[in-house]
Amino acid sequence: MKTVISVLDIGGFCTDESRASLTNAAKVWGADINFVTEDLVPWSGCKWFAKYFARKYYQDYDAVLQIDADVFVKADAPSPFHEWCGTGLGMVREHQPEFGWGNGTAGFWEEGFTSAFYYVCGYWSSRMQMPPPLKSGYFNGGFMIYKPSEVDGWFDQLCEFGAIEGHNGRGLSDQTILSIMAHNGLVPVQPMRSVWNAIHAGRTTSLCGPSMDKAYIYHFCGKRNRRARMAKVDWRLP
C-alpha cells in the first residue's frame, strides 16, 4: 500500500522537533511525507480547510494520513495505517476518558471543552440545519486517514458548508462540520483509538488523570502553554 503523511503547516506551526518526529515516522512506516504550507482555500477565511483541498496532491496514493503540524509522533509508534479499516475516514474522538479527557478529571481543559462543544455544535448545527452529535461522536480534525479515490464528494460537501467569506475558524469549523455530517450519515467515520491523537498533550497528571505515556501521537492543540506542554514530552524515547 502506497501511503503518505500530509502535514498541515500553514503559518509555520511545525517546530523543529515536530518535523523531526514526523519525518522519522514516515521513514519507519515506509510512507512519503508532504508539508502543506500553501493556503489552498479558495475563499477568504479559515485556513484549516486547506487539508481537504490538499487531496489533489495524493491521487496516486492508496491512503493519506492528514495530520496537524503541532504534534509529536513517538519513535516507537507503529503505523496507524495498519489499524485503519481501508475505507471511510479514520479519526479520533475528542472525548478521551482513558487520558482523563472527558471523564471529569481534566480540570479546566474538560470544562473548557464542554463549554466549547455545546457552543460550536449549536452554532454549526443551526447553520447546517442538522442535529448535532453527542460528545462521543465529536471528532478532532487533527488526525484523519482516508483513501483519495473516495473522498471527493464528502470533502466537497464539507467545504460547501464551511465556505463563509471572511470566516476565521469560529466554532472549530471544519471538525465540527465533519462531526455533524458523520452523525447524520453523510460521511462514514471509523473511530480509532485515542493513542493516535492524544488531545492537549503534555497536561500534568494532576490535571489529566491517567498518564498519557502510552500515546503514540501527542497533539498539542490550543495555544495555551503549548511550548511548556511540548517540553514535557520526549518523542525519541520508547
C-alpha positions as a printed NumPy array, in Angstrom:
array([[  0.   ,   0.   ,   0.   ],
       [  1.412,   3.362,  -1.05 ],
       [  0.969,   5.851,   1.792],
       [  1.768,   9.487,   2.538],
       [  1.729,  11.715,   5.618],
       [  0.25 ,  15.112,   4.769],
       [  1.176,  17.746,   7.382],
       [ -0.921,  20.92 ,   7.55 ],
       [  1.674,  23.607,   8.29 ],
       [  0.268,  26.93 ,   7.134],
       [  1.765,  29.659,   9.259],
       [  4.833,  27.765,  10.464],
       [  3.339,  25.861,  13.418],
       [  5.676,  22.918,  12.87 ],
       [  8.611,  23.138,  15.272],
       [ 11.96 ,  21.511,  14.505],
       [ 11.148,  18.722,  16.959],
       [  7.721,  18.124,  15.428],
       [  9.226,  17.999,  11.94 ],
       [ 11.907,  15.574,  13.112],
       [  9.327,  13.267,  14.713],
       [  7.071,  13.307,  11.645],
       [  9.978,  12.699,   9.274],
       [ 11.14 ,   9.803,  11.441],
       [  7.622,   8.325,  11.424],
       [  7.47 ,   8.474,   7.643],
       [ 10.783,   6.63 ,   7.414],
       [  9.775,   3.957,   9.934],
       [  6.334,   3.432,   8.391],
       [  7.605,   3.403,   4.812],
       [  5.462,   6.411,   3.893],
       [  6.159,   9.559,   1.923],
       [  5.69 ,  12.919,   3.652],
       [  4.497,  16.299,   2.405],
       [  4.266,  19.565,   4.348],
       [  1.33 ,  21.647,   3.127],
       [  2.422,  25.271,   3.553],
       [  0.271,  26.895,   0.857],
       [ -3.169,  28.268,   1.689],
       [ -5.285,  26.248,  -0.746],
       [ -8.655,  27.557,   0.466],
       [-10.39 ,  29.402,  -2.419],
       [-12.315,  31.744,  -0.132],
       [-11.006,  34.277,   2.36 ],
       [-11.342,  32.633,   5.73 ],
       [-10.266,  29.628,   7.753],
       [ -7.007,  28.041,   6.594],
       [ -7.864,  24.733,   8.278],
       [ -9.913,  23.781,   5.231],
       [ -6.692,  23.548,   3.2  ],
       [ -6.343,  19.956,   4.383],
       [ -9.399,  18.986,   2.304],
       [ -8.059,  20.645,  -0.845],
       [ -4.625,  19.042,  -0.382],
       [ -6.078,  15.748,  -1.613],
       [ -5.258,  16.88 ,  -5.152],
       [ -1.604,  16.095,  -4.398],
       [ -2.281,  12.487,  -3.426],
       [ -4.291,  10.894,  -6.207],
       [ -1.576,   8.277,  -6.8  ],
       [ -1.663,   7.094,  -3.169],
       [ -3.717,   4.335,  -1.582],
       [ -4.006,   6.108,   1.773],
       [ -3.271,   9.515,   3.272],
       [ -2.686,  10.424,   6.907],
       [ -3.699,  14.074,   7.181],
       [ -2.237,  15.436,  10.39 ],
       [ -1.733,  18.785,  12.097],
       [  1.746,  20.258,  12.494],
       [  1.604,  20.696,  16.283],
       [  2.247,  17.039,  17.076],
       [  4.978,  14.673,  18.194],
       [  4.992,  11.101,  16.886],
       [  6.731,   8.768,  19.323],
       [  9.781,   6.997,  17.927],
       [  8.312,   3.563,  18.693],
       [  4.87 ,   4.289,  17.218],
       [  3.583,   1.596,  14.862],
       [  1.895,   2.634,  11.641],
       [ -1.724,   3.792,  12.078],
       [ -2.408,   2.735,   8.501],
       [ -2.476,  -0.884,   9.726],
       [ -5.317,  -0.107,  12.16 ],
       [ -7.455,   1.752,   9.635],
       [-10.101,  -0.443,   8.016],
       [ -9.311,   0.819,   4.497],
       [-12.456,   2.808,   3.806],
       [-14.151,   5.875,   5.243],
       [-12.327,   8.362,   7.446],
       [-10.131,   7.053,  10.25 ],
       [-10.415,   9.636,  13.048],
       [-10.07 ,  10.007,  16.821],
       [-12.747,  11.275,  19.181],
       [-12.112,  14.45 ,  21.145],
       [-13.689,  12.684,  24.129],
       [-10.79 ,  10.673,  25.626],
       [-11.627,   9.245,  29.058],
       [ -8.581,   6.955,  29.049],
       [ -6.43 ,  10.092,  29.221],
       [ -8.655,  11.862,  31.708],
       [-10.214,  13.926,  28.944],
       [-13.964,  13.641,  29.064],
       [-14.464,  11.883,  32.403],
       [-14.398,  14.874,  34.748],
       [-10.738,  14.633,  35.81 ],
       [ -9.173,  17.044,  33.33 ],
       [ -9.793,  20.242,  35.266],
       [-10.059,  23.407,  33.234],
       [ -9.388,  21.52 ,  29.984],
       [-12.54 ,  19.47 ,  30.485],
       [-14.614,  22.477,  31.487],
       [-13.359,  24.46 ,  28.504],
       [-14.113,  21.664,  26.059],
       [-17.601,  21.052,  27.431],
       [-18.451,  24.732,  27.092],
       [-16.936,  24.942,  23.602],
       [-18.598,  21.692,  22.486],
       [-22.111,  22.948,  23.145],
       [-21.337,  26.326,  21.591],
       [-19.725,  25.071,  18.366],
       [-22.223,  22.268,  17.799],
       [-25.102,  24.651,  18.38 ],
       [-23.612,  27.221,  16.015],
       [-22.925,  24.836,  13.134],
       [-25.928,  22.529,  13.523],
       [-28.098,  25.648,  13.288],
       [-26.333,  26.774,  10.109],
       [-26.454,  23.278,   8.599],
       [-29.981,  22.582,   9.882],
       [-28.967,  19.166,  11.176],
       [-28.981,  17.69 ,  14.695],
       [-25.602,  17.775,  16.485],
       [-23.661,  14.732,  17.716],
       [-23.118,  13.676,  21.298],
       [-19.69 ,  14.24 ,  22.828],
       [-18.787,  10.656,  21.969],
       [-19.448,  11.427,  18.302],
       [-17.321,  14.561,  18.105],
       [-14.04 ,  14.035,  16.222],
       [-10.828,  16.032,  16.267],
       [ -9.732,  17.185,  12.8  ],
       [ -6.01 ,  16.972,  13.529],
       [ -5.719,  13.28 ,  12.556],
       [ -7.51 ,  11.721,   9.607],
       [ -6.744,   8.73 ,   7.391],
       [ -8.501,   8.496,   4.057],
       [ -8.436,   6.931,   0.601],
       [ -8.083,   9.732,  -2.   ],
       [-10.265,   7.948,  -4.527],
       [-13.382,   8.022,  -2.314],
       [-13.397,  11.403,  -0.57 ],
       [-14.262,  13.943,  -3.275],
       [-17.982,  14.039,  -2.563],
       [-17.545,  14.133,   1.231],
       [-14.9  ,  16.845,   1.222],
       [-16.698,  18.968,  -1.363],
       [-19.878,  18.938,   0.717],
       [-17.937,  19.745,   3.89 ],
       [-16.292,  22.723,   2.193],
       [-19.633,  23.941,   0.861],
       [-20.914,  24.124,   4.432],
       [-17.757,  25.921,   5.568],
       [-17.303,  28.354,   2.678],
       [-18.156,  31.517,   4.557],
       [-16.227,  34.527,   3.249],
       [-14.069,  36.08 ,   5.939],
       [-14.814,  33.313,   8.454],
       [-11.781,  32.882,  10.73 ],
       [-12.454,  29.415,  12.135],
       [-15.069,  30.378,  14.684],
       [-16.639,  27.287,  16.116],
       [-13.794,  24.873,  15.219],
       [-15.433,  24.902,  11.852],
       [-14.081,  22.002,   9.815],
       [-14.062,  19.317,  12.527],
       [-17.474,  20.38 ,  13.826],
       [-18.988,  20.303,  10.351],
       [-17.438,  16.887,   9.747],
       [-18.728,  15.541,  13.083],
       [-22.254,  16.748,  12.302],
       [-22.059,  15.188,   8.834],
       [-20.921,  11.884,  10.354],
       [-23.7  ,  11.98 ,  12.945],
       [-26.239,  12.455,  10.158],
       [-24.885,   9.693,   7.941],
       [-23.294,  11.917,   5.294],
       [-19.761,  10.605,   5.782],
       [-18.561,   7.287,   7.274],
       [-16.051,   7.599,  10.099],
       [-14.075,   4.779,  11.69 ],
       [-13.336,   5.778,  15.313],
       [ -9.708,   4.951,  16.052],
       [ -8.004,   4.634,  19.418],
       [ -7.053,   7.784,  21.299],
       [ -3.38 ,   6.747,  21.282],
       [ -3.232,   8.008,  17.689],
       [ -4.206,  11.573,  18.608],
       [ -3.79 ,  12.367,  22.306],
       [ -5.51 ,  15.731,  22.612],
       [ -3.92 ,  18.607,  24.551],
       [ -0.801,  16.549,  25.135],
       [  1.561,  17.441,  27.935],
       [ -1.071,  18.254,  30.531],
       [  0.205,  17.493,  34.025],
       [ -1.057,  14.321,  35.638],
       [ -2.834,  16.371,  38.287],
       [ -4.994,  17.822,  35.534],
       [ -5.384,  14.947,  33.123],
       [ -5.757,  11.964,  35.43 ],
       [ -4.282,   8.795,  33.887],
       [ -0.845,   9.014,  32.283],
       [ -0.55 ,   9.729,  28.575],
       [  2.69 ,   7.738,  28.305],
       [  1.022,   5.088,  26.15 ],
       [  0.04 ,   7.563,  23.434],
       [  1.698,   7.205,  20.033],
       [  0.905,  10.699,  18.761],
       [  0.787,  13.712,  21.069],
       [ -1.324,  16.603,  19.765],
       [ -0.531,  19.953,  21.354],
       [ -3.669,  21.672,  20.069],
       [ -4.607,  25.001,  21.567],
       [ -2.134,  27.853,  22.026],
       [ -2.313,  27.835,  25.814],
       [  1.087,  26.886,  27.267],
       [  1.956,  24.999,  24.085],
       [  5.735,  25.288,  24.465],
       [  5.585,  24.257,  28.117],
       [  3.455,  21.24 ,  27.231],
       [  5.795,  20.233,  24.414],
       [  8.737,  20.37 ,  26.813],
       [  7.161,  17.55 ,  28.866],
       [  7.307,  15.027,  26.039],
       [ 10.392,  13.355,  24.574],
       [  9.221,  11.698,  21.37 ],
       [ 12.56 ,   9.923,  20.911],
       [ 12.086,   7.702,  23.965],
       [ 10.143,   4.455,  23.535]])
